[in-house]
Short mmCIF file of C-alpha atoms in Angstrom, two decimals:
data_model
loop_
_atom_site.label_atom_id
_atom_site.label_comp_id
_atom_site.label_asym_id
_atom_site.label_seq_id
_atom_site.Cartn_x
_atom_site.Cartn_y
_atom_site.Cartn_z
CA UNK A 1 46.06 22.54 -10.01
CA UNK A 2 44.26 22.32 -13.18
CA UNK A 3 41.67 19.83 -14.70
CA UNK A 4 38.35 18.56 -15.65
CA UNK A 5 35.69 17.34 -13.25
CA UNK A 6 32.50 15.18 -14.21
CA UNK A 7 29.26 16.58 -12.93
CA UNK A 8 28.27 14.26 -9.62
CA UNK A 9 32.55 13.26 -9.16
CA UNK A 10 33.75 12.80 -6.12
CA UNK A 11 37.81 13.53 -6.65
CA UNK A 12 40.50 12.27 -4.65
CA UNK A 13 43.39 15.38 -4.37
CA UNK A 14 46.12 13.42 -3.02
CA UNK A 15 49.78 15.28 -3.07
CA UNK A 16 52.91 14.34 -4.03
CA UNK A 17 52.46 10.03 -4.15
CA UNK A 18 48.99 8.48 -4.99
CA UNK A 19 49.56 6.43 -1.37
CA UNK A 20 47.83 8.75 1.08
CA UNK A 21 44.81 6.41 0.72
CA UNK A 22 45.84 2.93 0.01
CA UNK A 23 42.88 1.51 -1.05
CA UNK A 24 41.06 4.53 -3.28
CA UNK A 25 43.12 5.64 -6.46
CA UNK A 26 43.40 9.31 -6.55
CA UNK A 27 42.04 11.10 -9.01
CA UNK A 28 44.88 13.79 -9.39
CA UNK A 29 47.90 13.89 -7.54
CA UNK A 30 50.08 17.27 -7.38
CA UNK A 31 52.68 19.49 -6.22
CA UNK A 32 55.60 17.12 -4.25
CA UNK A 33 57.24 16.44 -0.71
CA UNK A 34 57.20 20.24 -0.37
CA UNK A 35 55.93 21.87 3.06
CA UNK A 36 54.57 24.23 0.50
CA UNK A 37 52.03 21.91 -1.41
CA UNK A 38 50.85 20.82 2.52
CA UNK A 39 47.51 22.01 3.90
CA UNK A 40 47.42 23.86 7.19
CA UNK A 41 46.04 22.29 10.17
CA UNK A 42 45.43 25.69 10.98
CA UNK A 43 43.06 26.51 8.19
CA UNK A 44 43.04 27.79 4.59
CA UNK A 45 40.65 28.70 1.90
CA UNK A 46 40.16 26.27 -1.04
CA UNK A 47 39.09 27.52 -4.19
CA UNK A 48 37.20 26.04 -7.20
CA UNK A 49 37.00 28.47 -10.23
CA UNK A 50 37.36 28.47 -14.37
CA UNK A 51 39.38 30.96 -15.75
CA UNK A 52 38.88 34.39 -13.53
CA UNK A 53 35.76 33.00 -12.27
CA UNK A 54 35.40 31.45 -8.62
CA UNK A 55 32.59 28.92 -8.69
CA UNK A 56 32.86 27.52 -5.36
CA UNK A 57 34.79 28.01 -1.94
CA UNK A 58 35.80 26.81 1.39
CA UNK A 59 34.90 29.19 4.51
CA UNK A 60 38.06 31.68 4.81
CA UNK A 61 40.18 30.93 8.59
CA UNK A 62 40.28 28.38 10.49
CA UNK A 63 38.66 24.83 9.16
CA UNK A 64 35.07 25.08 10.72
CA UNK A 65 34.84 21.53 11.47
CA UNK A 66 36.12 17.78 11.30
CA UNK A 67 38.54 16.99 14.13
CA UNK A 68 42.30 16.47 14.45
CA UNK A 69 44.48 14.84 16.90
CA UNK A 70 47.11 12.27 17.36
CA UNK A 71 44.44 9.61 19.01
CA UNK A 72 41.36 10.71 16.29
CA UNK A 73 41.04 12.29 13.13
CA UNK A 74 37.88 12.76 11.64
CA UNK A 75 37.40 14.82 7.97
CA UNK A 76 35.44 17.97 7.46
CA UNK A 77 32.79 17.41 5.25
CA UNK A 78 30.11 19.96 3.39
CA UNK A 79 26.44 19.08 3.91
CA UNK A 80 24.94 19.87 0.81
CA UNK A 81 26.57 20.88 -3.18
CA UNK A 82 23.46 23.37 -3.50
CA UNK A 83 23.79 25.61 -0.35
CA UNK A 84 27.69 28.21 -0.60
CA UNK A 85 30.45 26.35 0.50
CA UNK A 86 31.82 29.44 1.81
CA UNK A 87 29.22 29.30 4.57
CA UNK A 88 30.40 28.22 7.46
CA UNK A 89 27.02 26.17 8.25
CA UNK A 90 27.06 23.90 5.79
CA UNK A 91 29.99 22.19 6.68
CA UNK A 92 30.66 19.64 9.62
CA UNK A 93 31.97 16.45 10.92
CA UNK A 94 32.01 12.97 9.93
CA UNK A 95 29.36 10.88 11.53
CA UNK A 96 31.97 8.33 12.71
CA UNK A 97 29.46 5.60 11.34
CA UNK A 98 29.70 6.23 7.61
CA UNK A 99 33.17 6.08 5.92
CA UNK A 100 35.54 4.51 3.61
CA UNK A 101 38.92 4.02 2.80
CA UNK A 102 42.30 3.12 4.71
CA UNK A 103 45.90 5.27 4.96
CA UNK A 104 49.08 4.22 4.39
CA UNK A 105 49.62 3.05 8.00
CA UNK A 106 46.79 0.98 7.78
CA UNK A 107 43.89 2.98 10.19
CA UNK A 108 40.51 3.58 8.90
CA UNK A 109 39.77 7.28 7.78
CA UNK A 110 36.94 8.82 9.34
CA UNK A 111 35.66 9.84 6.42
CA UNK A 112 34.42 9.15 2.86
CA UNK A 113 37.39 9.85 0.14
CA UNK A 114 35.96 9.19 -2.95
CA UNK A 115 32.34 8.30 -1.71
CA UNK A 116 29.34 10.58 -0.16
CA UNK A 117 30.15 12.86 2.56
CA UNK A 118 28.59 11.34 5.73
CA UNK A 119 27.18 14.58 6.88
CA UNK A 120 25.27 15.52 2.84
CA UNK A 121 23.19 11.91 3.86
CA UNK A 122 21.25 13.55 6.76
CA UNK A 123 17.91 15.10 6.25
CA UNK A 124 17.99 18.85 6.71
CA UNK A 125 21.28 18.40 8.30
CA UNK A 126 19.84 16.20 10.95
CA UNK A 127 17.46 19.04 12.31
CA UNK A 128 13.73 18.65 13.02
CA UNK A 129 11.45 20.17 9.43
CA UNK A 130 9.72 23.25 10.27
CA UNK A 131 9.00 23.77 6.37
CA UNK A 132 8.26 22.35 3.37
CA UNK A 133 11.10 20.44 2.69
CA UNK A 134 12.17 18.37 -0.75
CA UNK A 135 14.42 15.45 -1.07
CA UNK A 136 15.66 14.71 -4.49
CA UNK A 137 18.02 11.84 -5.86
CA UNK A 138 20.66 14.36 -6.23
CA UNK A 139 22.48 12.71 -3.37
CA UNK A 140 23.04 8.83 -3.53
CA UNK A 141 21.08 8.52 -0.28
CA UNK A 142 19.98 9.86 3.26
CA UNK A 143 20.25 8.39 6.67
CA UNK A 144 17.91 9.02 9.65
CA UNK A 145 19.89 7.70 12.51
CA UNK A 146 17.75 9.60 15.82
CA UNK A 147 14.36 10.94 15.54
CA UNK A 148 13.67 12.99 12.71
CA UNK A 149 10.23 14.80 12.61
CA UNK A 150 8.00 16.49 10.10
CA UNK A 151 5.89 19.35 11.69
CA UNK A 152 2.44 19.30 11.65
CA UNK A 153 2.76 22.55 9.06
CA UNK A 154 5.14 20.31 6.78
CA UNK A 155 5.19 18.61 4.04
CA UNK A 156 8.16 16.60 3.07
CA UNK A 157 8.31 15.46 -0.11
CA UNK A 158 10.52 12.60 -1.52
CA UNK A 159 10.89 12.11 -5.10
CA UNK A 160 11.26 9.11 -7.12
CA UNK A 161 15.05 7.17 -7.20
CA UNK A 162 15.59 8.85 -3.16
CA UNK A 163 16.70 6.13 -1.23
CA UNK A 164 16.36 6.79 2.96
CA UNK A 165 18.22 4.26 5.54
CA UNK A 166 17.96 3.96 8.99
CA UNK A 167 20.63 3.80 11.25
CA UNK A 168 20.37 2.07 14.73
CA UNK A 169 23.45 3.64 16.87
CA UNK A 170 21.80 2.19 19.85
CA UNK A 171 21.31 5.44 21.50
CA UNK A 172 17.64 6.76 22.78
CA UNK A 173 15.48 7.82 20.58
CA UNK A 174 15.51 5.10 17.98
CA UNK A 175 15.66 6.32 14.21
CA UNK A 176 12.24 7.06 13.58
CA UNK A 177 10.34 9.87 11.22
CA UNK A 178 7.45 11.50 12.68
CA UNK A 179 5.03 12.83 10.29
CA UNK A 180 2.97 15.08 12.04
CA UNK A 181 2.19 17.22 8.77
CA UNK A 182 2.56 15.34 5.31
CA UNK A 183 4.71 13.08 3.36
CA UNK A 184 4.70 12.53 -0.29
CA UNK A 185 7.07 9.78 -1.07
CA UNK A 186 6.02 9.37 -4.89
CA UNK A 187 8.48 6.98 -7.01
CA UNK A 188 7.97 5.63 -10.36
CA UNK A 189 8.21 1.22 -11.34
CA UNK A 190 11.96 2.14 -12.45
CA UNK A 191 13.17 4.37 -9.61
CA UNK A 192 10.89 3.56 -6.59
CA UNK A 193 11.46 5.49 -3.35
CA UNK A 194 13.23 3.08 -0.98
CA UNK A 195 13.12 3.25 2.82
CA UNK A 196 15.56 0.51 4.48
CA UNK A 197 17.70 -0.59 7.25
CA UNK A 198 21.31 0.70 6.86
CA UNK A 199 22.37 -2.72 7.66
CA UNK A 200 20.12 -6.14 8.19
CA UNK A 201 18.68 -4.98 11.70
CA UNK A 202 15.03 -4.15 11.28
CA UNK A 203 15.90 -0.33 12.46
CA UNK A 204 13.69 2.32 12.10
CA UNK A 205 9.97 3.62 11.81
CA UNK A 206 8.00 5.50 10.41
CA UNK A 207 5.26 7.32 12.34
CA UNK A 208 2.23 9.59 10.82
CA UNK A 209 0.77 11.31 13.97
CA UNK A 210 -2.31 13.35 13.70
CA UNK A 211 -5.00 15.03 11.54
CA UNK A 212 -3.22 18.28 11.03
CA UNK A 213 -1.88 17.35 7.70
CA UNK A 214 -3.09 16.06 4.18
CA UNK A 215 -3.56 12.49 3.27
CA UNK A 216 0.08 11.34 3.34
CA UNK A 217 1.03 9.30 0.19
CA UNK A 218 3.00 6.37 -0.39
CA UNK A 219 3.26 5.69 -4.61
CA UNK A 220 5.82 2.97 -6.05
CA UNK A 221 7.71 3.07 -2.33
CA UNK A 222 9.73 -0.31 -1.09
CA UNK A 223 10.04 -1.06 2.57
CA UNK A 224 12.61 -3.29 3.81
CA UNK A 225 14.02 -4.46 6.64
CA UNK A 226 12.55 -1.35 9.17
CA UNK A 227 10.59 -1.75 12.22
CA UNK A 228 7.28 -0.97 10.81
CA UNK A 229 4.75 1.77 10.38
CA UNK A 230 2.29 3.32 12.83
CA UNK A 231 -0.44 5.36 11.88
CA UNK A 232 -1.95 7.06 14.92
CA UNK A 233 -4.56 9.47 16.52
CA UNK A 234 -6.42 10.61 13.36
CA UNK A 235 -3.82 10.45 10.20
CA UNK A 236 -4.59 9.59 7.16
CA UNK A 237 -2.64 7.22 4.37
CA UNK A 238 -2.76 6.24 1.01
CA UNK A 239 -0.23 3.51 -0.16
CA UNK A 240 -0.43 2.11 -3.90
CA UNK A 241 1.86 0.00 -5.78
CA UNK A 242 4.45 -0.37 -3.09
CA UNK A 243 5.98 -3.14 -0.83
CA UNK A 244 6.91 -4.05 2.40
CA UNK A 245 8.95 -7.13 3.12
CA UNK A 246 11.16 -8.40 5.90
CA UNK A 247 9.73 -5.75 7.99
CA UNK A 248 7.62 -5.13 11.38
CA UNK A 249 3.57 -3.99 9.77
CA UNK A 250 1.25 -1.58 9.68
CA UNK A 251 -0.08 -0.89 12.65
CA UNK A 252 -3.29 2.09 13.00
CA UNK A 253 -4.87 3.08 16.24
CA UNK A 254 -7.00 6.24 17.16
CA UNK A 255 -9.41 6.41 14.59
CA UNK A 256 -6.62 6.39 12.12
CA UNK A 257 -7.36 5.40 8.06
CA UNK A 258 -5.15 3.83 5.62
CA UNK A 259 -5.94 2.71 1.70
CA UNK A 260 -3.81 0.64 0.40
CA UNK A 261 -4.23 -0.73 -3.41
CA UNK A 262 -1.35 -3.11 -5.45
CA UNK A 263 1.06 -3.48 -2.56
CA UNK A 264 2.73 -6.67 -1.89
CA UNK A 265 3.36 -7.49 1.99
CA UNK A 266 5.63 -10.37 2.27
CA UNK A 267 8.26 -12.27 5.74
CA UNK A 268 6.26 -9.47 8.43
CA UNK A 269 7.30 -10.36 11.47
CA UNK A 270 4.01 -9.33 12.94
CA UNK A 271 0.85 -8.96 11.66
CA UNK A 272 0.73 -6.86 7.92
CA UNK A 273 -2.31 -4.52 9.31
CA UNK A 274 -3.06 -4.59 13.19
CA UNK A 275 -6.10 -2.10 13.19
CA UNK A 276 -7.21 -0.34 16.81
CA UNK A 277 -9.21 2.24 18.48
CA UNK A 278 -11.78 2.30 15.86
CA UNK A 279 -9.56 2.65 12.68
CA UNK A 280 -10.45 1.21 9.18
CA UNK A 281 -8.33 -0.01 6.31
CA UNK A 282 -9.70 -0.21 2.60
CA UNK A 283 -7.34 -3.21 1.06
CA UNK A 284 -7.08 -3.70 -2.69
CA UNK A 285 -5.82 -6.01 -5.18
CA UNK A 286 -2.77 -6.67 -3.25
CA UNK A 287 -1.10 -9.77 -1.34
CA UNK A 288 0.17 -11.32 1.90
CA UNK A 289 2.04 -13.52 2.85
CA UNK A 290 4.41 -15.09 5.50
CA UNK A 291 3.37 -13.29 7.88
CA UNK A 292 4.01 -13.42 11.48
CA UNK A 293 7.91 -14.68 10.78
CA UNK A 294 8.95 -13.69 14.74
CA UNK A 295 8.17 -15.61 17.92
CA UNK A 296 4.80 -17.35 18.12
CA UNK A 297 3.40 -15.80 15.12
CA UNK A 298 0.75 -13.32 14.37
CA UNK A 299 -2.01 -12.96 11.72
CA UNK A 300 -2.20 -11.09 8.68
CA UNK A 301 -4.69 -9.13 9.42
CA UNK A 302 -5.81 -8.10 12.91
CA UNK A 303 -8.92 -5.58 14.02
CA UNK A 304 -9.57 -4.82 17.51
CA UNK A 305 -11.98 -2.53 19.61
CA UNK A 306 -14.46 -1.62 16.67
CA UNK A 307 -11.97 -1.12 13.85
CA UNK A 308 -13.38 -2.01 10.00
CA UNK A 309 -11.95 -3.52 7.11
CA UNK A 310 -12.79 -3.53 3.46
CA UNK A 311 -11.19 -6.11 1.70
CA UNK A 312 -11.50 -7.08 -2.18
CA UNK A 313 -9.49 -8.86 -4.48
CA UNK A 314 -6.75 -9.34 -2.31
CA UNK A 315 -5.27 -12.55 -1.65
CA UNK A 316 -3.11 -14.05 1.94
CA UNK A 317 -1.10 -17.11 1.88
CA UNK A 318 1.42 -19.06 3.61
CA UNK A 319 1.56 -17.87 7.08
CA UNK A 320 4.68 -18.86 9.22
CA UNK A 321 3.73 -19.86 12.61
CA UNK A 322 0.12 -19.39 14.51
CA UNK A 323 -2.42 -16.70 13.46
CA UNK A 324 -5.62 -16.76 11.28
CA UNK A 325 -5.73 -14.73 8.21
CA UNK A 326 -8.39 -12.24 9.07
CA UNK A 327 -9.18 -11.94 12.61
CA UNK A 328 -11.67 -9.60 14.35
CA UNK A 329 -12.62 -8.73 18.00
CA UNK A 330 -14.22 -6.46 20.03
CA UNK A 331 -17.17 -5.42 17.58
CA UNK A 332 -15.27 -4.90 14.74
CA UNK A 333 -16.83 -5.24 11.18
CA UNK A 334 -14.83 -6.59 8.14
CA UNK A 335 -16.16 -7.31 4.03
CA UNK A 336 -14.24 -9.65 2.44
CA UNK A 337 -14.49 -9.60 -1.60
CA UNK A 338 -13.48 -11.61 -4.30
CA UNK A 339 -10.19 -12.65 -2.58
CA UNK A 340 -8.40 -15.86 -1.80
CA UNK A 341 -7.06 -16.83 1.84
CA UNK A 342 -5.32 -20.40 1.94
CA UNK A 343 -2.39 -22.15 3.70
CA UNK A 344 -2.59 -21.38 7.22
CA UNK A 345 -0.74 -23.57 8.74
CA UNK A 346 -2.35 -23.92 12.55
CA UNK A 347 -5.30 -21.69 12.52
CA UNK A 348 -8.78 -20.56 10.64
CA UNK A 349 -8.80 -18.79 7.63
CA UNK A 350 -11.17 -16.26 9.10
CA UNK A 351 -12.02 -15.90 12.63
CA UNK A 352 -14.08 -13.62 14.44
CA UNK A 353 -14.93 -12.45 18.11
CA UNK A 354 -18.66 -10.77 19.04
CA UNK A 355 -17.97 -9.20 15.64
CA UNK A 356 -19.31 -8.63 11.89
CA UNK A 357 -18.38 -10.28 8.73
CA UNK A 358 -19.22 -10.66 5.04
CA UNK A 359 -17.52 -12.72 2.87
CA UNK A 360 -18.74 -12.68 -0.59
CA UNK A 361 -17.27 -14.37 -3.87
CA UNK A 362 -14.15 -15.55 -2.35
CA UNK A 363 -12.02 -18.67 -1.74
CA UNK A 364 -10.71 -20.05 1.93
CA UNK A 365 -8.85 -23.59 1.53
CA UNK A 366 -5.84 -25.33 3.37
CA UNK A 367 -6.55 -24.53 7.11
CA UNK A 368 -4.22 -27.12 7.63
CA UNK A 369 -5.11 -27.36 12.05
CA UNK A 370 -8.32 -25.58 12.31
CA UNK A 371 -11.67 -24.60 10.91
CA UNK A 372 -11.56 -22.76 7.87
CA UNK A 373 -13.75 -19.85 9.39
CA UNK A 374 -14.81 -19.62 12.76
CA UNK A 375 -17.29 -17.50 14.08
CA UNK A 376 -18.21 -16.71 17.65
CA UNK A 377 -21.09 -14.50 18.70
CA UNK A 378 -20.94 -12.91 16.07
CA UNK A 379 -23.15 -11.45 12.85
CA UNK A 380 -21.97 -13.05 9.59
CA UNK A 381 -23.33 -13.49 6.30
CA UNK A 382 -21.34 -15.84 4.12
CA UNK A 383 -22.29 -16.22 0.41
CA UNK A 384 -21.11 -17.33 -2.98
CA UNK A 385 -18.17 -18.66 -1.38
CA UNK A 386 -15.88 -21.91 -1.48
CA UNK A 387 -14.19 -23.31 2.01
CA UNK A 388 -12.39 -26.45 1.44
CA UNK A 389 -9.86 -28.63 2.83
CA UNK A 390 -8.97 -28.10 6.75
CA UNK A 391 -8.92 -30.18 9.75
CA UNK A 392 -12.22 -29.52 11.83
CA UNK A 393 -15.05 -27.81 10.56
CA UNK A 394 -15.70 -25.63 7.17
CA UNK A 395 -17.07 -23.01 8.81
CA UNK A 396 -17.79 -23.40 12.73
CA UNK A 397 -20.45 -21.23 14.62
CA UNK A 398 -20.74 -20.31 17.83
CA UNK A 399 -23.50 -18.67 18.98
CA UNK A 400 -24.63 -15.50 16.94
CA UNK A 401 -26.24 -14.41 13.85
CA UNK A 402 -25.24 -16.11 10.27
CA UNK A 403 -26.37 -16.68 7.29
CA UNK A 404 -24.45 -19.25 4.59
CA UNK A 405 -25.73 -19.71 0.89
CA UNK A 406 -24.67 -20.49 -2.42
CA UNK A 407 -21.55 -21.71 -0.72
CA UNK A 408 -19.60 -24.69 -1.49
CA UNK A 409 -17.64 -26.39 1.15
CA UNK A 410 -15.84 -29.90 1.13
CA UNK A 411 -12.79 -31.84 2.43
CA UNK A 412 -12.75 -30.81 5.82
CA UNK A 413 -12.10 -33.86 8.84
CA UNK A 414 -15.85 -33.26 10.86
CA UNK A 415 -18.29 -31.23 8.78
CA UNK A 416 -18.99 -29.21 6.20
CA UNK A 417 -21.15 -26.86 9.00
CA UNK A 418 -20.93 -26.89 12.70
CA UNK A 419 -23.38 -24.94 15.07
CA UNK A 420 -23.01 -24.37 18.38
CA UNK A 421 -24.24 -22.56 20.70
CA UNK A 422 -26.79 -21.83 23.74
CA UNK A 423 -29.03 -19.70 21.38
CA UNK A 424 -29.10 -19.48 17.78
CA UNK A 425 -31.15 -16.52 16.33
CA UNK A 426 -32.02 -16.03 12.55
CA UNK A 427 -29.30 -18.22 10.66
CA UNK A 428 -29.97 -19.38 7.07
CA UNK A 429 -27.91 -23.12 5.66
CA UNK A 430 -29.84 -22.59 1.78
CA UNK A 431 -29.14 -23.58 -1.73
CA UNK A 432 -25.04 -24.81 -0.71
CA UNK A 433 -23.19 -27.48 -1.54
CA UNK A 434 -21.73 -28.53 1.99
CA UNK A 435 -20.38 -31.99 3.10
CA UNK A 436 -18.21 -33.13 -0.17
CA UNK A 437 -15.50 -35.09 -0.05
CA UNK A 438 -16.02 -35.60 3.91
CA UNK A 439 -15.96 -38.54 6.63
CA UNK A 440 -18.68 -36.71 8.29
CA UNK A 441 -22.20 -35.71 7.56
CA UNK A 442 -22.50 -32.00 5.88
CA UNK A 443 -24.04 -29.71 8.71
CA UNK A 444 -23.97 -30.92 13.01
CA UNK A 445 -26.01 -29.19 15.37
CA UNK A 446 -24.71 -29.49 18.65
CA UNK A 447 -26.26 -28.09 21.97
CA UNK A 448 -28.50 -25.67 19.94
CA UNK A 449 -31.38 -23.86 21.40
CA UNK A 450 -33.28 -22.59 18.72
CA UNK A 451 -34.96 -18.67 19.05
CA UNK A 452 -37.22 -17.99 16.58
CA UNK A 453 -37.06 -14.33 16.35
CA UNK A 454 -40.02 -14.63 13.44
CA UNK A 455 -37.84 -16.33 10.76
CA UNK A 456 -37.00 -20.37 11.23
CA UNK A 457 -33.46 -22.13 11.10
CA UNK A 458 -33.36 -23.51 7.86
CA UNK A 459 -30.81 -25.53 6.11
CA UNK A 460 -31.18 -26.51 2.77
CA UNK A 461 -34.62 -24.79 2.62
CA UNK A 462 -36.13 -27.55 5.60
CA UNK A 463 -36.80 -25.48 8.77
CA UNK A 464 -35.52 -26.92 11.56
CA UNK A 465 -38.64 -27.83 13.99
#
């Protein structure tokens, strides 16, 4: 045979009648009905060469893999174009759940005629990385279909245009890829790296585990349709202008650290950031919404047993079901900046548990059921801020340390303020515009026990006697 191929081709050979594969058109058909033009089932060597020169080869003997029998065929297949196809270990058999085409009597090939070998889509030819490892977009895409890990010596880097699916076979373990070194996934606005589900499941995750690596990286990456990312015992992220939709969140725990900056979170069917065990999150310039889209619903944002969040110019909308947009237990501490945090449909805007918050220069409307920020037993200073329209309350305290000023808050069903609480200690109501727009008066005190601690109650500059 004799011919031109185009660099990245994948030719159909088909012999004698283009009808071997009914529904891929060959791209050369030779020799005739001859036995002599048939391929051995018991092996040959296939050639590629120009003139005198052999460029490429198949392993000499017996085929070294695929599968052949009158119940099940299944195609050998090389793993990768840059490793010698005359080595017997880069070749093996289709994966049974990628493939393509049909044969004349009407069964589906196992295998990919005309299309991506199955086996040149798995990562390091499905093995574990014990080295620095590179993915380019030389192949059309990779599939992670068990657990796949990265050791803690690693680095795996993923360059821009790579596209990585997971595959749920239903088998244990899930697809999942375990950083426990590093991961530099670094696309570009036109050719983003793209993790996904190989079909509309939510299968697969991505796990960084440990301090043993560099701060992994996550530039220009989409995330769709997986089961979520963990960050755990100590590892450190960095995610910038990137996405994540349709997808389980971010979840750190163990003293973990992420920094995210211009990433767009959108349909999570839990919370976008659950924080842990004393982890912390530095949020910027980016956006939320729909969150919590499975079961009873979540919240965007969720700390818990001393984590900390710094938040700034960053906005969350439009929850699904229950869930505030910030909440924080369990002495966590959280700064909110120059952000925006509106529609939630059943719950507070910003809630908080024996906690510590500071919201400063930022906007919290539409708590559609609730108070726009409630805080209980906890330390909170609130300032240059604007809470409007909600059910209950503007901003509801409970027991606990606050301090409110140069705050504006209107169109809420009760009050602009609510305290209370068995003891109040050192809280400040100065210099705000509170009550606008209301069928109630601007601040209620209700129940409250006032402890001096040296500096008066005061709203509006009047200490309370």
């Amino acid at each position: 045979m004799n011919g031109t191929i185009a660099p990245h081709e994948y030719r159909v050979l088909e012999r004698w009648l283009d009808a071997t594969i009914v529904d891929v058109t060959a791209g050369q058909v030779y020799g005739n009905g001859g036995t002599q033009w048939a391929l051995s089932n018991s092996g040959e060597q296939l050639n590629l060469s120009h003139a005198s020169t052999t460029l490429d080869q198949t392993p000499l003997g017996a085929w070294v893999a695929g599968y052949n029998s009158t119940a099940t065929r299944q195609t050998m297949e090389r793993y990768s174009s840059r490793e010698l196809g005359a080595d017997p270990a880069n070749w093996g058999t289709n994966l049974g759940y990628i493939k393509n085409g049909i044969d004349a009597n009407g069964n589906v090939i196992e295998g990919t005629p005309g299309a991506q070998n199955s086996v040149s889509t798995l990562i390091n030819k499905g093995q574990n990385i014990t080295s620095d490892l590179a993915l380019t977009n030389a192949e059309e895409h990779y599939v992670i279909a068990t657990s796949t890990t990265v050791s803690a010596s690693s680095t795996l880097a993923i360059a821009s245009g790579v596209v990585v699916q997971f595959y749920n076979t239903g088998n244990w373990p899930p697809p999942e890829l375990n950083i426990l070194g590093t991961l530099h996934a670094t696309g570009t606005p036109q050719n983003p790296v793209i993790f996904e589900s190989f079909s509309e499941d939510n299968a697969g995750s991505i796990y960084f585990v440990g301090s043993a690596g560099a701060t992994s990286t996550l530039s220009n990456v989409f995330l769709s349709n997986i089961s979520g990312i963990s960050i755990e015992s100590g590892a450190r992220v960095a995610m910038s202008d990137s996405a994540l939709s349709n997808s389980g969140g971010i979840a750190l725990s163990g003293g973990s650290s992420i920094a995210i900056n211009n990433t767009h979170f959108a349909s999570t069917t839990q919370e976008a950031l659950a924080l842990s065990g004393g982890s912390s999150a530095v949020l910027a310039s980016s956006t939320i919404e729909h969150a919590g889209t499975y079961g009873y619903g979540s919240d965007a944002i969720g700390l818990y047993g001393a984590s900390s969040l710094l938040m700034s110019s960053t906005t969350i909308r439009d929850l699904v079901r229950n869930g505030n947009g910030v909440d924080l237990y369990e002495g966590s501490r959280a700064e909110i900046a120059d952000s925006i945090i509106e529609n939630m449909p059943r719950d507070s805007g910003v809630s908080a548990y024996d906690s510590f918050v500071s919201i400063a220069s930022s906007t919290i409307r539409n708590t559609v059921k609730d108070n726009g920020i409630a805080l209980y037993n906890s330390t909170s200073t609130i300032a240059n801020v604007v809470v409007e329209n909600g059910k209950y309350a503007g901003i509801a305290v409970f027991d606990g340390t606050t301090t409110i000023k140069d705050s504006k808050v209107s169109g809420f069903g009760d009050a602009g303020v609510v305290i209370s609480a068995g003891t109040i200690a050192n809280t400040e109501i100065f210099n705000n515009t509170i009550g606008v727009d209301m069928p109630s008066v601007g601040v209620i005190l209700q129940d409250v026990s006032l402890h001096d601690n040296g500096i008066n109650f005061v709203v509006d500059g009047v200490p309370v006697p």
